[in-house]
Amino acid sequence: MFRVLTCLTVEHDWRLVVVAGIVCFIASLCAISLFHRALSSQGGARTAWVLIASLATGFGIWATHFIAMLAYDPGIRVAYEIGLTALSLAIAVAVTNVGFCVAIYRPVRWAAPIGGGIVGAGVATMHYLGISALELPGYITWSLD
């Protein structure tokens, strides 16, 4: 637990963490607004709004995460592998789209929570892909404790 606290308090530039939080807040407002717009539309307009909501939300999720990763300063040179970084963006948009489609197009009671769970899984997938794109002059190992 102390390693997590030290990582957050010592190895991050708090100015960028604040920027990431602001981006996250604005992206969340956009996601909710666009999702409601899609819910109130029909036919082709609904499809367009779902796509726009997915793009805005996916990019917002990814930008929040990437800004927070840029805030990380372990004291050594850090780079990002472009292919995995781009893939993490594509995953954020694609899985968000699937979650929104389930929540909007499935007329069952649990559609919205299931869609939200799918979006959450997309965030987790994007996160781990983004972390795996991190290039350090060393090895990353996971500590189970």
PDB file of C-alpha atoms in Angstrom:
ATOM      1  CA  MET A   1       0.000   0.000   0.000  1.00  0.00           C
ATOM      2  CA  PHE A   2       2.844   2.395   0.780  1.00  0.00           C
ATOM      3  CA  ARG A   3       4.287   1.832  -2.693  1.00  0.00           C
ATOM      4  CA  VAL A   4       1.036   3.001  -4.271  1.00  0.00           C
ATOM      5  CA  LEU A   5       0.951   6.090  -2.033  1.00  0.00           C
ATOM      6  CA  THR A   6       4.609   6.903  -2.783  1.00  0.00           C
ATOM      7  CA  CYS A   7       4.007   6.471  -6.508  1.00  0.00           C
ATOM      8  CA  LEU A   8       1.059   8.852  -6.405  1.00  0.00           C
ATOM      9  CA  THR A   9       2.579  11.471  -4.094  1.00  0.00           C
ATOM     10  CA  VAL A  10       6.215  11.512  -5.209  1.00  0.00           C
ATOM     11  CA  GLU A  11       6.437  10.210  -8.771  1.00  0.00           C
ATOM     12  CA  HIS A  12       3.636  12.233 -10.393  1.00  0.00           C
ATOM     13  CA  ASP A  13       3.542  15.861 -11.514  1.00  0.00           C
ATOM     14  CA  TRP A  14       0.392  17.066  -9.730  1.00  0.00           C
ATOM     15  CA  ARG A  15      -0.186  19.842 -12.271  1.00  0.00           C
ATOM     16  CA  LEU A  16      -0.699  17.228 -14.996  1.00  0.00           C
ATOM     17  CA  VAL A  17      -2.789  15.085 -12.656  1.00  0.00           C
ATOM     18  CA  VAL A  18      -5.107  18.085 -12.173  1.00  0.00           C
ATOM     19  CA  VAL A  19      -5.255  18.583 -15.967  1.00  0.00           C
ATOM     20  CA  ALA A  20      -6.152  14.889 -16.372  1.00  0.00           C
ATOM     21  CA  GLY A  21      -8.928  15.315 -13.798  1.00  0.00           C
ATOM     22  CA  ILE A  22     -10.335  18.330 -15.637  1.00  0.00           C
ATOM     23  CA  VAL A  23     -10.232  16.479 -18.968  1.00  0.00           C
ATOM     24  CA  CYS A  24     -11.972  13.518 -17.325  1.00  0.00           C
ATOM     25  CA  PHE A  25     -14.716  15.746 -15.905  1.00  0.00           C
ATOM     26  CA  ILE A  26     -15.356  17.485 -19.237  1.00  0.00           C
ATOM     27  CA  ALA A  27     -15.277  14.177 -21.139  1.00  0.00           C
ATOM     28  CA  SER A  28     -17.792  12.714 -18.671  1.00  0.00           C
ATOM     29  CA  LEU A  29     -20.161  15.638 -19.158  1.00  0.00           C
ATOM     30  CA  CYS A  30     -19.882  15.256 -22.936  1.00  0.00           C
ATOM     31  CA  ALA A  31     -20.434  11.494 -22.715  1.00  0.00           C
ATOM     32  CA  ILE A  32     -23.592  11.876 -20.642  1.00  0.00           C
ATOM     33  CA  SER A  33     -24.953  14.657 -22.834  1.00  0.00           C
ATOM     34  CA  LEU A  34     -24.286  12.771 -26.084  1.00  0.00           C
ATOM     35  CA  PHE A  35     -25.650   9.522 -24.638  1.00  0.00           C
ATOM     36  CA  HIS A  36     -28.914  11.271 -23.720  1.00  0.00           C
ATOM     37  CA  ARG A  37     -29.033  12.816 -27.181  1.00  0.00           C
ATOM     38  CA  ALA A  38     -28.713   9.320 -28.675  1.00  0.00           C
ATOM     39  CA  LEU A  39     -31.446   7.998 -26.371  1.00  0.00           C
ATOM     40  CA  SER A  40     -33.874  10.684 -27.526  1.00  0.00           C
ATOM     41  CA  SER A  41     -33.180  10.096 -31.240  1.00  0.00           C
ATOM     42  CA  GLN A  42     -34.452   7.446 -33.643  1.00  0.00           C
ATOM     43  CA  GLY A  43     -33.157   5.634 -36.741  1.00  0.00           C
ATOM     44  CA  GLY A  44     -30.098   6.989 -38.504  1.00  0.00           C
ATOM     45  CA  ALA A  45     -29.844   9.991 -36.206  1.00  0.00           C
ATOM     46  CA  ARG A  46     -29.574   7.656 -33.208  1.00  0.00           C
ATOM     47  CA  THR A  47     -26.794   5.709 -34.907  1.00  0.00           C
ATOM     48  CA  ALA A  48     -24.915   8.930 -35.639  1.00  0.00           C
ATOM     49  CA  TRP A  49     -25.281  10.146 -32.042  1.00  0.00           C
ATOM     50  CA  VAL A  50     -24.095   6.795 -30.659  1.00  0.00           C
ATOM     51  CA  LEU A  51     -21.031   6.963 -32.912  1.00  0.00           C
ATOM     52  CA  ILE A  52     -20.304  10.573 -31.896  1.00  0.00           C
ATOM     53  CA  ALA A  53     -20.785   9.675 -28.209  1.00  0.00           C
ATOM     54  CA  SER A  54     -18.444   6.705 -28.582  1.00  0.00           C
ATOM     55  CA  LEU A  55     -15.761   8.793 -30.257  1.00  0.00           C
ATOM     56  CA  ALA A  56     -15.978  11.629 -27.734  1.00  0.00           C
ATOM     57  CA  THR A  57     -16.051   9.270 -24.759  1.00  0.00           C
ATOM     58  CA  GLY A  58     -13.291   6.992 -26.038  1.00  0.00           C
ATOM     59  CA  PHE A  59     -11.007   9.925 -26.825  1.00  0.00           C
ATOM     60  CA  GLY A  60     -11.821  11.505 -23.446  1.00  0.00           C
ATOM     61  CA  ILE A  61     -11.028   8.302 -21.549  1.00  0.00           C
ATOM     62  CA  TRP A  62      -7.814   7.842 -23.501  1.00  0.00           C
ATOM     63  CA  ALA A  63      -6.720  11.474 -23.126  1.00  0.00           C
ATOM     64  CA  THR A  64      -7.322  11.368 -19.368  1.00  0.00           C
ATOM     65  CA  HIS A  65      -5.215   8.231 -19.069  1.00  0.00           C
ATOM     66  CA  PHE A  66      -2.441   9.461 -21.352  1.00  0.00           C
ATOM     67  CA  ILE A  67      -2.148  12.817 -19.568  1.00  0.00           C
ATOM     68  CA  ALA A  68      -1.927  10.948 -16.260  1.00  0.00           C
ATOM     69  CA  MET A  69       0.777   8.736 -17.752  1.00  0.00           C
ATOM     70  CA  LEU A  70       2.670  11.828 -18.886  1.00  0.00           C
ATOM     71  CA  ALA A  71       2.434  13.038 -15.272  1.00  0.00           C
ATOM     72  CA  TYR A  72       4.352   9.939 -14.136  1.00  0.00           C
ATOM     73  CA  ASP A  73       8.027  10.716 -13.594  1.00  0.00           C
ATOM     74  CA  PRO A  74       9.997   7.778 -12.229  1.00  0.00           C
ATOM     75  CA  GLY A  75      13.248   9.748 -12.506  1.00  0.00           C
ATOM     76  CA  ILE A  76      14.436   7.991 -15.663  1.00  0.00           C
ATOM     77  CA  ARG A  77      13.795   8.437 -19.383  1.00  0.00           C
ATOM     78  CA  VAL A  78      10.359   7.153 -20.421  1.00  0.00           C
ATOM     79  CA  ALA A  79       8.916   6.606 -23.918  1.00  0.00           C
ATOM     80  CA  TYR A  80       5.752   5.094 -25.408  1.00  0.00           C
ATOM     81  CA  GLU A  81       5.467   2.451 -28.128  1.00  0.00           C
ATOM     82  CA  ILE A  82       3.282   4.084 -30.787  1.00  0.00           C
ATOM     83  CA  GLY A  83       1.498   0.928 -31.971  1.00  0.00           C
ATOM     84  CA  LEU A  84       0.223  -0.100 -28.540  1.00  0.00           C
ATOM     85  CA  THR A  85      -0.595   3.521 -27.700  1.00  0.00           C
ATOM     86  CA  ALA A  86      -2.735   3.826 -30.849  1.00  0.00           C
ATOM     87  CA  LEU A  87      -4.315   0.431 -30.156  1.00  0.00           C
ATOM     88  CA  SER A  88      -5.271   1.572 -26.645  1.00  0.00           C
ATOM     89  CA  LEU A  89      -7.090   4.560 -28.203  1.00  0.00           C
ATOM     90  CA  ALA A  90      -8.890   2.326 -30.718  1.00  0.00           C
ATOM     91  CA  ILE A  91      -9.936  -0.075 -27.940  1.00  0.00           C
ATOM     92  CA  ALA A  92     -11.289   2.795 -25.832  1.00  0.00           C
ATOM     93  CA  VAL A  93     -13.482   3.981 -28.713  1.00  0.00           C
ATOM     94  CA  ALA A  94     -14.568   0.513 -29.904  1.00  0.00           C
ATOM     95  CA  VAL A  95     -15.504  -0.934 -26.531  1.00  0.00           C
ATOM     96  CA  THR A  96     -17.245   2.290 -25.517  1.00  0.00           C
ATOM     97  CA  ASN A  97     -19.284   1.965 -28.711  1.00  0.00           C
ATOM     98  CA  VAL A  98     -20.266  -1.605 -27.830  1.00  0.00           C
ATOM     99  CA  GLY A  99     -21.283  -0.527 -24.317  1.00  0.00           C
ATOM    100  CA  PHE A 100     -23.368   2.366 -25.614  1.00  0.00           C
ATOM    101  CA  CYS A 101     -25.029   0.150 -28.212  1.00  0.00           C
ATOM    102  CA  VAL A 102     -25.990  -2.424 -25.584  1.00  0.00           C
ATOM    103  CA  ALA A 103     -27.365   0.310 -23.308  1.00  0.00           C
ATOM    104  CA  ILE A 104     -29.349   2.016 -26.071  1.00  0.00           C
ATOM    105  CA  TYR A 105     -30.477  -0.722 -28.445  1.00  0.00           C
ATOM    106  CA  ARG A 106     -31.367  -3.466 -25.944  1.00  0.00           C
ATOM    107  CA  PRO A 107     -34.867  -2.865 -24.545  1.00  0.00           C
ATOM    108  CA  VAL A 108     -34.268  -4.877 -21.361  1.00  0.00           C
ATOM    109  CA  ARG A 109     -34.174  -3.657 -17.790  1.00  0.00           C
ATOM    110  CA  TRP A 110     -30.492  -4.400 -17.220  1.00  0.00           C
ATOM    111  CA  ALA A 111     -29.211  -3.000 -20.519  1.00  0.00           C
ATOM    112  CA  ALA A 112     -27.781   0.212 -19.055  1.00  0.00           C
ATOM    113  CA  PRO A 113     -25.815  -1.474 -16.218  1.00  0.00           C
ATOM    114  CA  ILE A 114     -24.520  -4.127 -18.613  1.00  0.00           C
ATOM    115  CA  GLY A 115     -23.522  -1.421 -21.112  1.00  0.00           C
ATOM    116  CA  GLY A 116     -21.798   0.467 -18.304  1.00  0.00           C
ATOM    117  CA  GLY A 117     -19.925  -2.690 -17.323  1.00  0.00           C
ATOM    118  CA  ILE A 118     -18.768  -3.090 -20.912  1.00  0.00           C
ATOM    119  CA  VAL A 119     -17.538   0.520 -20.952  1.00  0.00           C
ATOM    120  CA  GLY A 120     -15.717  -0.157 -17.664  1.00  0.00           C
ATOM    121  CA  ALA A 121     -14.062  -3.241 -19.156  1.00  0.00           C
ATOM    122  CA  GLY A 122     -12.996  -1.092 -22.100  1.00  0.00           C
ATOM    123  CA  VAL A 123     -11.415   1.422 -19.723  1.00  0.00           C
ATOM    124  CA  ALA A 124      -9.516  -1.384 -17.976  1.00  0.00           C
ATOM    125  CA  THR A 125      -8.367  -2.857 -21.294  1.00  0.00           C
ATOM    126  CA  MET A 126      -7.253   0.560 -22.525  1.00  0.00           C
ATOM    127  CA  HIS A 127      -5.391   1.120 -19.251  1.00  0.00           C
ATOM    128  CA  TYR A 128      -3.408  -2.110 -19.396  1.00  0.00           C
ATOM    129  CA  LEU A 129      -2.615  -1.643 -23.086  1.00  0.00           C
ATOM    130  CA  GLY A 130      -1.456   1.909 -22.346  1.00  0.00           C
ATOM    131  CA  ILE A 131       0.729   0.703 -19.485  1.00  0.00           C
ATOM    132  CA  SER A 132       2.208  -2.032 -21.684  1.00  0.00           C
ATOM    133  CA  ALA A 133       3.151   0.680 -24.218  1.00  0.00           C
ATOM    134  CA  LEU A 134       5.375   2.283 -21.580  1.00  0.00           C
ATOM    135  CA  GLU A 135       9.049   1.861 -22.497  1.00  0.00           C
ATOM    136  CA  LEU A 136      11.559   2.095 -19.677  1.00  0.00           C
ATOM    137  CA  PRO A 137      15.253   1.188 -19.480  1.00  0.00           C
ATOM    138  CA  GLY A 138      14.399  -1.727 -17.199  1.00  0.00           C
ATOM    139  CA  TYR A 139      11.723  -4.308 -16.542  1.00  0.00           C
ATOM    140  CA  ILE A 140       8.212  -3.847 -15.212  1.00  0.00           C
ATOM    141  CA  THR A 141       7.076  -6.519 -12.783  1.00  0.00           C
ATOM    142  CA  TRP A 142       3.821  -6.735 -10.891  1.00  0.00           C
ATOM    143  CA  SER A 143       3.941  -7.046  -7.131  1.00  0.00           C
ATOM    144  CA  LEU A 144       1.041  -9.155  -5.897  1.00  0.00           C
ATOM    145  CA  ASP A 145       1.049  -7.511  -2.474  1.00  0.00           C
TER     146      ASP A 145
END
